[in-house]
CSV table of C-alpha atoms in Angstrom, one decimal:
chain,number,residue,atom,x,y,z
G,1,VAL,CA,76.4,-159.1,-105.8
G,2,PRO,CA,75.7,-156.9,-108.9
G,3,THR,CA,72.6,-158.6,-110.3
G,4,PRO,CA,69.1,-159.1,-109.0
G,5,GLY,CA,68.6,-162.5,-107.2
G,6,PRO,CA,67.5,-165.1,-106.9
G,7,THR,CA,71.2,-166.0,-106.5
G,8,GLN,CA,72.0,-169.9,-106.3
G,9,VAL,CA,74.7,-171.0,-103.8
G,10,ARG,CA,76.3,-174.1,-103.1
G,11,GLY,CA,79.8,-175.6,-102.7
G,12,THR,CA,82.7,-174.0,-100.8
G,13,LEU,CA,83.5,-170.1,-100.4
G,14,ALA,CA,87.2,-169.5,-101.7
G,15,ALA,CA,87.3,-166.0,-100.6
G,16,ASP,CA,85.5,-163.5,-98.2
G,17,THR,CA,82.1,-162.9,-99.4
G,18,VAL,CA,79.3,-160.3,-98.8
G,19,TRP,CA,75.8,-161.0,-99.3
G,20,SER,CA,73.3,-158.0,-99.7
G,21,PRO,CA,69.6,-157.3,-100.3
G,22,GLN,CA,70.3,-156.9,-104.1
G,23,GLY,CA,71.2,-160.4,-104.5
G,24,SER,CA,68.3,-161.9,-102.3
G,25,PRO,CA,67.0,-164.7,-102.1
G,26,TYR,CA,70.3,-166.6,-101.8
G,27,MET,CA,69.1,-170.0,-102.5
G,28,VAL,CA,71.7,-172.0,-100.5
G,29,ASN,CA,72.0,-175.9,-101.3
G,30,GLY,CA,74.8,-176.6,-98.9
G,31,LEU,CA,77.5,-174.0,-98.4
G,32,LYS,CA,80.9,-174.5,-96.5
G,33,VAL,CA,82.7,-171.5,-95.0
G,34,PRO,CA,86.2,-172.8,-94.4
G,35,ALA,CA,88.8,-171.6,-92.1
G,36,GLY,CA,90.2,-168.1,-93.0
G,37,VAL,CA,87.1,-167.1,-95.1
G,38,GLU,CA,84.4,-164.7,-93.9
G,39,LEU,CA,80.6,-164.7,-95.0
G,40,THR,CA,78.8,-161.3,-94.3
G,41,MET,CA,75.2,-160.9,-94.6
G,42,LEU,CA,74.1,-157.4,-94.7
G,43,PRO,CA,70.7,-155.7,-93.3
G,44,GLY,CA,67.8,-157.0,-95.5
G,45,THR,CA,69.4,-160.0,-96.8
G,46,VAL,CA,67.2,-163.0,-97.5
G,47,VAL,CA,68.8,-166.5,-97.2
G,48,LYS,CA,66.7,-169.6,-98.1
G,49,LEU,CA,68.0,-173.2,-97.4
G,50,ALA,CA,67.1,-176.1,-99.4
G,51,TRP,CA,65.9,-179.4,-97.7
G,52,GLN,CA,68.4,-180.8,-95.1
G,53,THR,CA,71.2,-178.4,-96.0
G,54,SER,CA,73.4,-176.1,-94.1
G,55,ILE,CA,76.0,-173.0,-93.8
G,56,PHE,CA,78.9,-174.6,-91.9
G,57,GLY,CA,82.5,-174.5,-91.7
G,58,SER,CA,85.3,-173.3,-89.5
G,59,GLY,CA,85.4,-169.8,-91.0
G,60,THR,CA,83.6,-166.8,-89.9
G,61,LEU,CA,79.8,-165.9,-90.4
G,62,LEU,CA,78.8,-162.3,-89.6
G,63,VAL,CA,74.9,-161.8,-89.9
G,64,LEU,CA,74.6,-158.1,-89.6
G,65,GLY,CA,70.9,-157.0,-89.5
G,66,ASN,CA,69.7,-153.9,-87.7
G,67,PRO,CA,66.7,-153.1,-85.6
G,68,GLY,CA,64.5,-151.8,-89.0
G,69,ASN,CA,65.9,-154.4,-91.4
G,70,HIS,CA,66.7,-157.8,-90.0
G,71,VAL,CA,68.4,-160.5,-92.0
G,72,VAL,CA,66.1,-163.6,-92.8
G,73,ILE,CA,67.3,-167.2,-92.8
G,74,THR,CA,64.5,-169.5,-93.5
G,75,SER,CA,63.4,-172.4,-95.6
G,76,ASP,CA,63.4,-172.5,-99.3
G,77,ARG,CA,59.8,-173.7,-99.0
G,78,ASP,CA,58.9,-170.4,-97.0
G,79,ASP,CA,56.8,-168.1,-99.4
G,80,THR,CA,56.0,-165.4,-96.9
G,81,VAL,CA,59.4,-163.8,-97.7
G,82,MET,CA,60.2,-162.8,-101.1
G,83,GLY,CA,57.5,-165.0,-102.7
G,84,ASP,CA,57.7,-168.4,-104.2
G,85,SER,CA,61.4,-168.8,-104.6
G,86,ASN,CA,61.6,-172.6,-105.1
G,87,GLY,CA,59.0,-172.3,-107.8
G,88,ASP,CA,56.5,-174.9,-106.7
G,89,GLY,CA,53.6,-172.8,-106.2
G,90,SER,CA,51.5,-173.8,-103.3
G,91,ALA,CA,52.8,-177.5,-103.5
G,92,THR,CA,54.9,-177.2,-100.1
G,93,SER,CA,54.9,-174.9,-97.2
G,94,PRO,CA,57.7,-174.5,-94.6
G,95,ALA,CA,57.9,-176.7,-91.5
G,96,PRO,CA,60.3,-177.2,-88.5
G,97,GLY,CA,63.5,-179.1,-89.5
G,98,ASP,CA,63.2,-178.3,-93.3
G,99,TRP,CA,67.1,-177.5,-93.2
G,100,PHE,CA,70.0,-178.5,-90.8
G,101,ARG,CA,72.1,-175.4,-89.2
G,102,VAL,CA,73.8,-172.6,-89.6
G,103,GLY,CA,77.1,-172.7,-87.6
G,104,THR,CA,80.7,-171.8,-88.3
G,105,GLY,CA,83.9,-171.4,-86.3
G,106,VAL,CA,83.2,-168.0,-85.2
G,107,GLU,CA,79.7,-166.2,-85.6
G,108,VAL,CA,78.0,-163.0,-84.8
G,109,ILE,CA,74.5,-163.1,-85.4
G,110,ASP,CA,72.7,-159.8,-84.8
G,111,TYR,CA,69.0,-158.7,-85.5
G,112,ALA,CA,68.3,-162.0,-87.7
G,113,ASP,CA,65.1,-163.7,-88.2
G,114,VAL,CA,65.8,-167.7,-88.2
G,115,ARG,CA,63.2,-170.2,-88.7
G,116,TYR,CA,62.3,-173.5,-89.8
G,117,GLY,CA,65.7,-175.2,-89.2
G,118,GLY,CA,66.9,-177.7,-86.8
G,119,TYR,CA,66.7,-180.8,-88.7
G,120,GLY,CA,68.1,-184.0,-86.8
G,121,SER,CA,67.1,-186.8,-84.8
G,122,ALA,CA,67.8,-185.7,-81.1
G,123,CYS,CA,66.1,-182.4,-79.5
G,124,GLY,CA,69.2,-181.8,-77.5
G,125,ALA,CA,71.8,-182.6,-80.1
G,126,TYR,CA,70.8,-180.3,-82.9
G,127,GLY,CA,70.0,-176.7,-83.3
G,128,ALA,CA,69.1,-174.1,-86.2
G,129,ILE,CA,72.0,-172.2,-85.0
G,130,GLY,CA,74.9,-174.4,-83.9
G,131,THR,CA,78.3,-172.5,-82.2
G,132,GLY,CA,81.7,-173.6,-83.2
G,133,LYS,CA,84.6,-171.9,-81.2
G,134,SER,CA,82.7,-168.6,-80.3
G,135,ALA,CA,79.4,-166.9,-81.1
G,136,ILE,CA,77.5,-163.8,-80.2
G,137,ILE,CA,73.9,-164.3,-80.9
G,138,ALA,CA,71.8,-161.1,-80.1
G,139,ASN,CA,68.4,-159.3,-80.8
G,140,SER,CA,67.2,-162.0,-83.0
G,141,SER,CA,64.0,-164.0,-83.6
G,142,ILE,CA,64.7,-167.9,-83.7
G,143,THR,CA,61.4,-169.7,-84.3
G,144,ASP,CA,59.7,-172.9,-85.7
G,145,ASN,CA,62.7,-175.4,-85.3
G,146,ALA,CA,62.8,-178.9,-85.0
G,147,ASN,CA,65.2,-179.3,-82.3
G,148,ALA,CA,67.0,-176.5,-80.2
G,149,GLY,CA,67.0,-173.0,-81.4
G,150,ILE,CA,70.6,-172.6,-80.4
G,151,LEU,CA,73.1,-175.4,-79.8
G,152,VAL,CA,76.5,-174.4,-78.1
G,153,GLY,CA,79.0,-177.1,-78.9
G,154,ALA,CA,81.4,-178.7,-76.4
G,155,ALA,CA,84.1,-176.1,-75.4
G,156,ALA,CA,82.5,-173.4,-77.4
G,157,SER,CA,82.1,-169.6,-75.9
G,158,ALA,CA,78.9,-168.0,-76.4
G,159,GLY,CA,77.0,-164.9,-75.4
G,160,ILE,CA,73.3,-165.2,-76.2
G,161,TYR,CA,71.7,-161.6,-75.7
G,162,ASN,CA,68.0,-160.3,-76.2
G,163,ASN,CA,66.7,-163.0,-78.5
G,164,TYR,CA,63.3,-164.3,-78.7
G,165,ILE,CA,63.1,-168.2,-79.0
G,166,ALA,CA,60.1,-169.9,-79.5
G,167,ARG,CA,58.1,-173.0,-81.0
G,168,SER,CA,61.1,-175.3,-80.9
G,169,CYS,CA,62.0,-178.5,-79.2
G,170,TYR,CA,64.3,-176.6,-76.8
G,171,GLY,CA,65.4,-172.9,-76.7
G,172,ILE,CA,69.2,-173.4,-76.0
G,173,THR,CA,71.1,-176.6,-75.4
G,174,ALA,CA,74.6,-176.5,-74.3
G,175,SER,CA,77.5,-179.1,-73.9
G,176,GLN,CA,80.1,-178.4,-71.4
G,177,PRO,CA,80.7,-174.8,-72.9
G,178,GLY,CA,83.9,-173.1,-72.2
G,179,ALA,CA,81.9,-169.8,-71.3
G,180,LEU,CA,78.1,-169.4,-71.6
G,181,ASP,CA,76.5,-166.0,-70.9
G,182,VAL,CA,72.9,-165.9,-71.4
G,183,VAL,CA,70.8,-162.5,-70.7
G,184,GLY,CA,67.5,-161.0,-71.5
G,185,ASN,CA,66.3,-163.7,-73.6
G,186,THR,CA,62.5,-164.7,-74.0
G,187,ILE,CA,62.1,-168.5,-74.5
G,188,ASP,CA,58.6,-169.4,-75.3
G,189,MET,CA,58.4,-173.4,-75.8
G,190,PRO,CA,55.3,-175.5,-76.2
G,191,VAL,CA,54.1,-177.1,-73.3
G,192,GLY,CA,56.5,-179.8,-71.9
G,193,ASN,CA,59.3,-178.4,-73.8
């Protein structure tokens, strides 16, 4: 992206795409990543999703933060990152379930802060991060989601390593995964969840 953000995004990606801090925040109002297409988010990238929208599809999603510079995926109502991006001043504030999910066919999510997602009607049936065929989710903070932090879909394979998952309905839910490896995570839910 050659120009400073905010960058408005919606529709379907037609080709491999790289998002960087230069174009941040990326204001997403529904985005499909189709099969054969790759979306990459570089360290320091900020993505803000509009009400009840998703980044979804059967393509590849690479969220590649690093220890000193995470990728942030949050609500467009979250003014704590890059200010008042939706332009409504203090009229709204972020809440669990503002947006639906981030989930494609193949995902690598490393050193990301994912918050205020997981919109849906059932705690175990929706997650802020939803896996398609295979996923590696590591070293990330996944918090303040209405339903699960991570949802592993049926027949999906997922490695979930060294994440902090908190203040959500469930930490991780899985539905008959092909393979599930969960190691070194801290799951800090409200009492009863």
